[in-house]
Every structure is written in C-alpha cells, then in structure tokens.
C-alpha cells in the first residue's frame, strides 16, 4: 500500500478536483502491474494497473489507495474492470466519500471478491487531503502553513531579508508543493517586503495554477505591486479589513485583484472558500502564521528547519499567547524528510 501511495503522488497538481490514487496488482508477492491517476478526467489508477497486469490479474490481489468507483463518470467503473479481470482480493486504504462514485466496496463483495479496508488509511488520507477535505468541510479551505525557519526560530534576518534561509533543494520542493494547492498566501507585510509573486516555477506545472492570496488587513499592498502584473492569467485575491477605504479597494480591483473584505481570519477563510479557493498554502509572515495557529485555523504545518542562526530577526510564529510546558500546544510529526542541507517536518495537530 505504501508503494501505491508513492505512485499516487505522481498525480500531484494534475488531478484535482479528482483524487490522487495509486494501485498495484500483486500475485505471489510480485507486483505484476501498477498504475496511478495521472490527469484529471483520465484513466483511473485501478484500470491502469489492471491493464498493465494483463491476464495475470486472474486470481491476484489489487491494492488501491481509494475505494474503486462503481459509477460511470468521465471514466468507466473500476468495479467492472476488477470483476472482469478475475481479481480475487481487493485491499483499500480509504472509502470514497464521493456519493456519485462510492458503493464500490459493496459491489465487489457482492461479486464474491474479498475486500479489506483501512490499510494505511491515515497515510493515504494525508496525501489525499484536498479531495477529502472538499467533502468533509467545503465551507472553509484546508489551511497549511509552510515556513523556512532558522535554528533560532526566525524566518528572516533583522533587516527583514529572507532570501535565502533555506537551500536550493528546499526551495525547489516548495514549488512542487505549491502545485497541489488551490491558493498560495502571504500576509500584506511579507508581500511588500519580499516582493512576492507566489507562482509555481517548477518543471511540472499544475493543471490549474493556484490563486495568489494576500491577507492584507491594513491595505499595505500598493496597486503597483508586481504581483498584479499577471493577475489576468493567475488570479490575485486581496483580503482587506473593512476600515480600508473604498477608493483603495477600487484601485486594487483596477490593478486586477479580486478584493474580499474580512476583519477576522476565520471570516477571511470562509470568503476564500466561497471564492473557490478550497485549500491554501500560507508561506508567511510570522505574524500571519502565529495568528492562524492561535485561532486554531491551521490543519498542517510544513516547517523547513535550516542550519543557520539569524539572531535578532523575524520570529516564525509570532504573537502566540503564554503557555507552560504542560499547556503548550504539542503537535504530531507525521513526516520527516531531508531537503538537501535542510530538514522538512510535516506536522498536524
Ligand atoms: C479518479 N481517478 O484513479 C479513481 C477515481 O469522472 P470520473 O469517471 O473520472 O470519476 C471521478 C471519481 O471517481 C472521483 O471523484 C472518485 O470518487 C472516483 N475514483 N477518480 O479521478 C482514480 N479511482
Ligand atoms: Zn474508478
């Protein structure tokens, strides 16, 4: 199943709003076919794996990271392909929450196939967060915060310079990560200080480029900012507080931005969901990260830990309230990974 999850990752940035899915056909402990969902609307992972396995699939086991579909959508039902191939057993990580497609497990069992559900369910769900979140909590986006942090907990030096706290590998990885989100966000201060573009600049391009989002409560980002240059091609949403004058909002709109008005972060997130941003990767600054964490609005943290000391500088998670060792929020590390000289920690509450 771990191998199927690894295969599913190849669809990152290409399959949404459909799921990331990987599948394997295994016979006598040998993988005789594998597949993944590579492109939205394209062949499903299970069918690709069955096609690769050919007639050897008869009596074999199929592993899939998601319940095989029982419906005809843009693709024919995987359940029919599995039954036709003579598969004896199906191992599934997660049931499919999509009411149109679900019911596959029941139908496989009715056809006399042994089905085991829940193998590496949490790992597969973590990978498919965007698809699953869309069914469980569509009223607000999935919120991940990504920060590159020094040994002493800073994301920029005392002058505000953050280029580059992390190394080249980590920076390339961030562009890959961006491709899997519906929006990439920063606070207003960071947008100005770092002159951000928030585009995906990597070899593999997302099917739809993520929207750029600036949480700019005080209306700091000038309408002349470079982020608006290509606002026609990749949307820019600016969330301002209600005290920002209407003329400033009009100027931002004139520059190509879509302006949302919200005085609280949770309201801002709801407004983003209404605007079609289903998931957002927040890349700073420290105050926005701290405020989101403090308000319990963060679903996942990608923290890139970097072997550098910045001394006085910009704190990573600014403005958190007092806590003691006993009461401090303590999260689970779900993944650790080397990114060149840096270390990625993926954390969840
Ligand atoms: C995928 N890829 O590998 C699997 C999916 O419109 P369709 O026919 O592509 O069906 C999409 C639904 O099928 C999707 O939302 C999910 O519920 C189910 N399984 N979808 O795109 C796959 N296995
Ligand atoms: Zn299918």
Short mmCIF file of C-alpha atoms and ligand atoms in Angstrom, two decimals:
data_model
loop_
_atom_site.label_atom_id
_atom_site.label_comp_id
_atom_site.label_asym_id
_atom_site.label_seq_id
_atom_site.Cartn_x
_atom_site.Cartn_y
_atom_site.Cartn_z
CA UNK A 1 0.00 0.00 0.00
CA UNK A 2 2.91 2.31 0.72
CA UNK A 3 4.07 1.70 -2.82
CA UNK A 4 0.60 2.54 -4.14
CA UNK A 5 0.64 5.79 -2.12
CA UNK A 6 4.04 6.66 -3.60
CA UNK A 7 2.66 6.08 -7.10
CA UNK A 8 -0.42 8.19 -6.37
CA UNK A 9 1.84 11.16 -5.58
CA UNK A 10 2.77 11.34 -9.26
CA UNK A 11 -0.62 12.91 -9.92
CA UNK A 12 0.18 15.83 -7.54
CA UNK A 13 -1.08 19.08 -9.05
CA UNK A 14 -2.69 17.36 -12.03
CA UNK A 15 -5.82 15.58 -10.84
CA UNK A 16 -7.82 17.95 -8.64
CA UNK A 17 -10.83 18.04 -8.10
CA UNK A 18 -10.42 14.31 -8.52
CA UNK A 19 -8.38 12.27 -6.02
CA UNK A 20 -4.77 11.16 -6.02
CA UNK A 21 -4.98 7.40 -6.49
CA UNK A 22 -2.35 4.68 -6.85
CA UNK A 23 -2.92 0.97 -7.45
CA UNK A 24 -0.95 -2.29 -7.71
CA UNK A 25 -1.81 -5.78 -8.88
CA UNK A 26 0.10 -8.34 -6.82
CA UNK A 27 0.41 -12.06 -7.44
CA UNK A 28 2.59 -14.46 -5.42
CA UNK A 29 4.23 -11.47 -3.71
CA UNK A 30 5.20 -9.99 -7.07
CA UNK A 31 3.90 -6.72 -8.44
CA UNK A 32 2.60 -7.59 -11.90
CA UNK A 33 1.02 -4.25 -12.72
CA UNK A 34 0.88 -0.76 -11.33
CA UNK A 35 -0.86 2.49 -12.11
CA UNK A 36 -1.80 5.91 -10.88
CA UNK A 37 -4.31 8.59 -11.73
CA UNK A 38 -2.15 10.92 -13.80
CA UNK A 39 -4.52 13.55 -15.14
CA UNK A 40 -7.97 14.88 -14.27
CA UNK A 41 -10.58 13.07 -16.32
CA UNK A 42 -8.05 10.45 -17.44
CA UNK A 43 -7.95 6.70 -16.71
CA UNK A 44 -8.33 5.65 -13.09
CA UNK A 45 -5.40 4.10 -11.26
CA UNK A 46 -7.07 0.70 -10.83
CA UNK A 47 -7.76 0.28 -14.53
CA UNK A 48 -4.23 1.36 -15.47
CA UNK A 49 -2.80 -1.24 -13.06
CA UNK A 50 -5.13 -3.97 -14.35
CA UNK A 51 -4.23 -3.18 -17.96
CA UNK A 52 -0.54 -3.38 -17.06
CA UNK A 53 -1.04 -6.74 -15.35
CA UNK A 54 -2.98 -8.27 -18.27
CA UNK A 55 -4.32 -11.84 -17.94
CA UNK A 56 -2.05 -12.47 -14.92
CA UNK A 57 -4.56 -10.45 -12.86
CA UNK A 58 -6.84 -13.51 -12.65
CA UNK A 59 -6.82 -14.63 -9.01
CA UNK A 60 -4.47 -11.78 -8.00
CA UNK A 61 -4.81 -9.06 -5.34
CA UNK A 62 -5.44 -5.42 -6.23
CA UNK A 63 -4.23 -2.69 -3.86
CA UNK A 64 -5.80 0.73 -4.24
CA UNK A 65 -5.38 3.86 -2.13
CA UNK A 66 -9.08 4.66 -2.68
CA UNK A 67 -12.24 2.59 -2.91
CA UNK A 68 -12.70 1.59 -6.56
CA UNK A 69 -15.52 3.53 -8.17
CA UNK A 70 -18.83 1.97 -9.06
CA UNK A 71 -20.11 4.67 -11.39
CA UNK A 72 -19.69 5.81 -14.95
CA UNK A 73 -18.27 9.32 -14.93
CA UNK A 74 -15.63 10.57 -17.31
CA UNK A 75 -14.27 7.03 -16.97
CA UNK A 76 -15.99 3.64 -16.83
CA UNK A 77 -16.49 1.99 -13.41
CA UNK A 78 -13.38 0.36 -11.94
CA UNK A 79 -15.52 -2.26 -10.19
CA UNK A 80 -16.48 -3.74 -13.58
CA UNK A 81 -12.85 -3.89 -14.67
CA UNK A 82 -11.85 -5.60 -11.41
CA UNK A 83 -14.61 -8.21 -11.68
CA UNK A 84 -13.89 -8.82 -15.38
CA UNK A 85 -10.18 -9.29 -14.66
CA UNK A 86 -10.97 -12.04 -12.13
CA UNK A 87 -9.29 -10.30 -9.17
CA UNK A 88 -9.71 -12.42 -6.00
CA UNK A 89 -8.99 -9.82 -3.32
CA UNK A 90 -9.01 -6.04 -3.12
CA UNK A 91 -7.14 -4.06 -0.44
CA UNK A 92 -8.29 -0.46 0.01
CA UNK A 93 -6.85 2.34 2.14
CA UNK A 94 -9.89 4.66 2.29
CA UNK A 95 -13.54 4.54 1.30
CA UNK A 96 -14.59 7.07 -1.35
CA UNK A 97 -16.62 9.95 0.14
CA UNK A 98 -17.87 10.94 -3.31
CA UNK A 99 -21.57 9.91 -3.27
CA UNK A 100 -21.57 9.58 -7.07
CA UNK A 101 -18.74 7.08 -7.16
CA UNK A 102 -18.95 5.21 -3.82
CA UNK A 103 -20.51 1.81 -3.25
CA UNK A 104 -17.64 0.01 -4.96
CA UNK A 105 -16.66 -1.99 -1.90
CA UNK A 106 -20.20 -3.35 -1.50
CA UNK A 107 -20.39 -4.28 -5.15
CA UNK A 108 -17.03 -6.04 -5.09
CA UNK A 109 -18.15 -8.09 -2.09
CA UNK A 110 -21.43 -8.92 -3.81
CA UNK A 111 -19.35 -10.25 -6.69
CA UNK A 112 -17.58 -12.62 -4.27
CA UNK A 113 -14.34 -10.66 -4.01
CA UNK A 114 -12.64 -10.40 -0.61
CA UNK A 115 -12.22 -6.72 0.34
CA UNK A 116 -10.03 -5.38 3.14
CA UNK A 117 -10.46 -1.71 4.01
CA UNK A 118 -8.35 0.67 6.14
CA UNK A 119 -4.79 -0.40 5.36
CA UNK A 120 -2.54 2.71 5.76
CA UNK A 121 -5.75 4.73 5.81
CA UNK A 122 -4.23 7.69 7.66
CA UNK A 123 -1.21 7.95 5.35
CA UNK A 124 -3.42 7.80 2.25
CA UNK A 125 -5.83 10.35 3.72
CA UNK A 126 -2.96 12.71 4.50
CA UNK A 127 -1.92 12.53 0.87
CA UNK A 128 -5.46 13.00 -0.43
CA UNK A 129 -6.27 15.86 1.96
CA UNK A 130 -7.52 18.15 -0.76
CA UNK A 131 -10.02 15.69 -2.20
CA UNK A 132 -11.23 14.51 1.22
CA UNK A 133 -11.44 18.00 2.75
CA UNK A 134 -13.70 19.04 -0.14
CA UNK A 135 -16.27 16.50 1.05
CA UNK A 136 -15.84 16.92 4.83
CA UNK A 137 -15.50 20.73 5.18
CA UNK A 138 -16.24 22.52 1.91
CA UNK A 139 -17.22 25.72 3.76
CA UNK A 140 -13.59 26.56 4.52
CA UNK A 141 -10.26 25.86 2.84
CA UNK A 142 -7.73 23.33 4.08
CA UNK A 143 -5.02 25.50 5.63
CA UNK A 144 -1.35 24.52 5.57
CA UNK A 145 1.46 26.79 6.74
CA UNK A 146 4.92 26.44 5.21
CA UNK A 147 7.81 28.23 6.86
CA UNK A 148 11.57 28.00 6.37
CA UNK A 149 12.93 28.56 9.86
CA UNK A 150 16.40 29.14 11.31
CA UNK A 151 17.79 27.22 14.29
CA UNK A 152 16.77 30.13 16.50
CA UNK A 153 13.21 30.27 15.18
CA UNK A 154 13.47 33.14 12.70
CA UNK A 155 12.14 33.35 9.14
CA UNK A 156 14.13 36.46 8.16
CA UNK A 157 17.08 38.48 9.48
CA UNK A 158 16.77 41.76 11.33
CA UNK A 159 16.58 43.71 8.05
CA UNK A 160 13.62 41.52 7.02
CA UNK A 161 15.61 39.69 4.35
CA UNK A 162 14.50 36.06 3.97
CA UNK A 163 16.40 35.18 0.77
CA UNK A 164 17.54 32.56 1.41
CA UNK A 165 17.05 30.93 4.77
CA UNK A 166 16.64 27.52 3.15
CA UNK A 167 18.81 25.89 0.48
CA UNK A 168 18.15 25.26 -3.20
CA UNK A 169 16.60 21.79 -2.73
CA UNK A 170 14.05 23.07 -0.23
CA UNK A 171 13.16 25.97 -2.49
CA UNK A 172 12.60 23.66 -5.45
CA UNK A 173 10.45 21.44 -3.25
CA UNK A 174 8.26 24.43 -2.30
CA UNK A 175 7.41 24.96 -5.96
CA UNK A 176 6.38 21.31 -6.22
CA UNK A 177 4.33 21.71 -3.02
CA UNK A 178 2.55 24.81 -4.33
CA UNK A 179 1.25 22.89 -7.34
CA UNK A 180 -1.05 20.82 -5.12
CA UNK A 181 -2.90 23.75 -3.53
CA UNK A 182 -5.79 25.91 -4.65
CA UNK A 183 -4.18 29.07 -3.30
CA UNK A 184 -0.78 30.35 -2.11
CA UNK A 185 -0.99 33.03 0.56
CA UNK A 186 1.11 35.55 2.46
CA UNK A 187 0.43 38.47 4.77
CA UNK A 188 0.48 42.02 3.41
CA UNK A 189 3.77 42.90 5.08
CA UNK A 190 5.51 39.88 3.57
CA UNK A 191 4.01 40.58 0.15
CA UNK A 192 5.65 44.02 0.16
CA UNK A 193 8.90 43.12 1.95
CA UNK A 194 9.66 40.06 -0.20
CA UNK A 195 8.12 41.44 -3.40
CA UNK A 196 6.41 38.05 -3.79
CA UNK A 197 4.94 36.53 -6.98
CA UNK A 198 3.61 33.26 -5.45
CA UNK A 199 3.62 31.46 -8.78
CA UNK A 200 4.61 27.84 -9.39
CA UNK A 201 8.01 27.82 -11.02
CA UNK A 202 8.85 24.15 -11.38
CA UNK A 203 9.28 21.66 -14.16
CA UNK A 204 5.90 20.07 -13.64
CA UNK A 205 3.14 22.64 -13.87
CA UNK A 206 -0.18 22.31 -12.06
CA UNK A 207 -3.23 21.72 -14.21
CA UNK A 208 -4.67 24.94 -12.79
CA UNK A 209 -2.25 27.43 -11.26
CA UNK A 210 -3.10 28.19 -7.62
CA UNK A 211 -4.66 31.59 -6.93
CA UNK A 212 -2.43 34.11 -5.16
CA UNK A 213 -3.85 35.36 -1.86
CA UNK A 214 -2.68 38.30 0.22
CA UNK A 215 -4.08 38.69 3.75
CA UNK A 216 -3.73 42.45 3.79
CA UNK A 217 -5.91 43.68 6.62
CA UNK A 218 -4.29 47.13 6.68
CA UNK A 219 -4.29 47.56 2.90
CA UNK A 220 -0.49 47.79 2.60
CA UNK A 221 -0.01 46.24 -0.82
CA UNK A 222 0.15 49.03 -3.41
CA UNK A 223 -1.82 48.57 -6.64
CA UNK A 224 1.54 48.95 -8.43
CA UNK A 225 2.92 45.77 -6.80
CA UNK A 226 4.44 43.29 -9.28
CA UNK A 227 2.07 40.51 -8.17
CA UNK A 228 -0.69 42.21 -10.19
CA UNK A 229 1.28 42.15 -13.43
CA UNK A 230 -0.15 38.76 -14.45
CA UNK A 231 -3.37 38.90 -12.41
CA UNK A 232 -5.31 38.23 -15.59
CA UNK A 233 -3.62 34.84 -16.01
CA UNK A 234 -3.38 33.73 -12.37
CA UNK A 235 -5.95 35.30 -10.02
CA UNK A 236 -4.83 37.51 -7.13
CA UNK A 237 -7.19 37.81 -4.17
CA UNK A 238 -6.53 40.52 -1.60
CA UNK A 239 -8.33 40.24 1.72
CA UNK A 240 -8.59 43.64 3.40
CA UNK A 241 -10.17 44.85 6.63
CA UNK A 242 -13.40 46.84 6.49
CA UNK A 243 -11.54 50.01 7.53
CA UNK A 244 -9.57 50.06 4.27
CA UNK A 245 -11.10 52.91 2.24
CA UNK A 246 -13.31 52.03 -0.71
CA UNK A 247 -11.08 54.03 -3.04
CA UNK A 248 -8.11 51.82 -2.10
CA UNK A 249 -10.19 48.72 -2.78
CA UNK A 250 -11.23 50.14 -6.13
CA UNK A 251 -7.57 50.78 -7.02
CA UNK A 252 -6.68 47.18 -6.19
CA UNK A 253 -9.55 45.96 -8.34
CA UNK A 254 -8.40 48.24 -11.10
CA UNK A 255 -4.96 46.62 -10.81
CA UNK A 256 -6.59 43.23 -11.45
CA UNK A 257 -7.14 41.97 -7.90
CA UNK A 258 -10.30 40.47 -6.54
CA UNK A 259 -10.88 42.19 -3.20
CA UNK A 260 -12.53 40.41 -0.27
CA UNK A 261 -13.41 42.23 2.92
CA UNK A 262 -13.00 40.45 6.25
CA UNK A 263 -11.99 41.59 9.73
CA UNK A 264 -11.16 38.17 11.12
CA UNK A 265 -9.08 35.36 9.73
CA UNK A 266 -11.85 32.77 10.02
CA UNK A 267 -14.19 35.07 8.09
CA UNK A 268 -11.42 35.62 5.51
CA UNK A 269 -11.05 31.85 5.09
CA UNK A 270 -14.78 31.36 4.64
CA UNK A 271 -14.74 34.09 2.00
CA UNK A 272 -11.88 32.34 0.20
CA UNK A 273 -13.90 29.12 0.11
CA UNK A 274 -16.83 30.98 -1.40
CA UNK A 275 -14.40 32.45 -3.96
CA UNK A 276 -13.42 28.90 -4.93
CA UNK A 277 -10.14 28.52 -3.02
CA UNK A 278 -10.51 25.06 -1.47
CA UNK A 279 -7.02 24.78 0.02
CA UNK A 280 -4.37 27.32 0.85
CA UNK A 281 -0.64 27.14 1.49
CA UNK A 282 0.34 30.06 3.73
CA UNK A 283 4.01 30.97 3.32
CA UNK A 284 4.35 33.72 5.89
CA UNK A 285 4.97 36.01 7.50
CA UNK A 286 5.44 35.12 11.12
CA UNK A 287 2.51 37.16 12.38
CA UNK A 288 0.02 35.62 9.96
CA UNK A 289 1.32 32.15 10.82
CA UNK A 290 1.06 32.91 14.54
CA UNK A 291 -2.43 34.37 14.26
CA UNK A 292 -3.72 31.39 12.27
CA UNK A 293 -2.21 28.97 14.78
CA UNK A 294 -3.52 30.94 17.74
CA UNK A 295 -7.02 30.88 16.25
CA UNK A 296 -6.89 27.13 15.66
CA UNK A 297 -7.15 27.55 11.89
CA UNK A 298 -4.09 25.53 10.83
CA UNK A 299 -4.61 21.97 9.55
CA UNK A 300 -0.98 21.20 8.71
CA UNK A 301 2.47 22.71 9.08
CA UNK A 302 5.35 22.19 6.68
CA UNK A 303 8.33 23.53 8.60
CA UNK A 304 11.69 23.54 6.84
CA UNK A 305 14.32 23.57 9.58
CA UNK A 306 17.52 25.26 8.37
CA UNK A 307 21.04 25.05 9.91
CA UNK A 308 21.53 28.80 10.29
CA UNK A 309 21.28 31.22 13.22
CA UNK A 310 19.80 34.65 12.48
CA UNK A 311 19.89 36.29 15.90
CA UNK A 312 17.52 39.26 16.13
CA UNK A 313 15.16 38.80 13.23
CA UNK A 314 11.59 37.99 12.30
CA UNK A 315 10.09 35.32 14.58
CA UNK A 316 8.48 32.34 12.85
CA UNK A 317 5.29 32.04 14.90
CA UNK A 318 4.75 35.49 16.27
CA UNK A 319 2.18 36.62 18.79
CA UNK A 320 1.37 33.30 20.44
CA UNK A 321 -0.11 33.55 23.91
CA UNK A 322 1.59 32.45 27.10
CA UNK A 323 1.74 28.76 27.83
CA UNK A 324 3.60 26.41 30.10
CA UNK A 325 5.21 23.10 29.16
CA UNK A 326 2.02 21.41 30.37
CA UNK A 327 -0.41 23.61 28.46
CA UNK A 328 1.67 24.32 25.32
CA UNK A 329 0.16 23.10 22.06
CA UNK A 330 2.10 20.00 21.03
CA UNK A 331 1.63 18.59 17.55
CA UNK A 332 2.45 15.25 15.95
CA UNK A 333 5.27 14.96 13.44
CA UNK A 334 3.75 12.99 10.56
CA UNK A 335 6.79 13.02 8.30
CA UNK A 336 10.49 13.91 8.36
CA UNK A 337 12.48 14.33 5.21
CA UNK A 338 15.89 15.70 4.19
CA UNK A 339 15.80 18.51 1.64
CA UNK A 340 19.48 19.00 0.84
CA UNK A 341 21.00 20.69 3.87
CA UNK A 342 17.57 21.35 5.42
CA UNK A 343 15.02 19.14 7.15
CA UNK A 344 11.33 19.10 6.43
CA UNK A 345 8.93 18.38 9.26
CA UNK A 346 5.28 17.81 8.39
CA UNK A 347 3.15 18.36 11.48
CA UNK A 348 -0.52 18.09 12.32
CA UNK A 349 -2.50 18.85 15.47
C1 LIG B 1 -10.17 9.41 -10.39
N1 LIG B 1 -9.08 8.62 -10.51
O1 LIG B 1 -7.96 6.74 -10.10
C2 LIG B 1 -10.10 6.98 -9.15
C3 LIG B 1 -11.24 7.81 -9.00
O2 LIG B 1 -15.38 11.31 -13.60
P1 LIG B 1 -14.55 10.11 -13.33
O3 LIG B 1 -15.03 8.90 -14.05
O4 LIG B 1 -13.07 10.36 -13.58
O5 LIG B 1 -14.72 9.73 -11.78
C4 LIG B 1 -14.18 10.53 -10.78
C5 LIG B 1 -14.47 9.91 -9.43
O6 LIG B 1 -14.11 8.53 -9.40
C6 LIG B 1 -13.64 10.55 -8.33
O7 LIG B 1 -14.24 11.70 -7.79
C7 LIG B 1 -13.56 9.44 -7.29
O8 LIG B 1 -14.71 9.47 -6.48
C8 LIG B 1 -13.60 8.14 -8.11
N2 LIG B 1 -12.30 7.42 -8.22
N3 LIG B 1 -11.23 9.01 -9.66
O9 LIG B 1 -10.22 10.50 -10.96
C9 LIG B 1 -8.98 7.43 -9.93
N4 LIG B 1 -10.01 5.78 -8.57
ZN1 LIG B 2 -12.57 4.33 -10.91
#
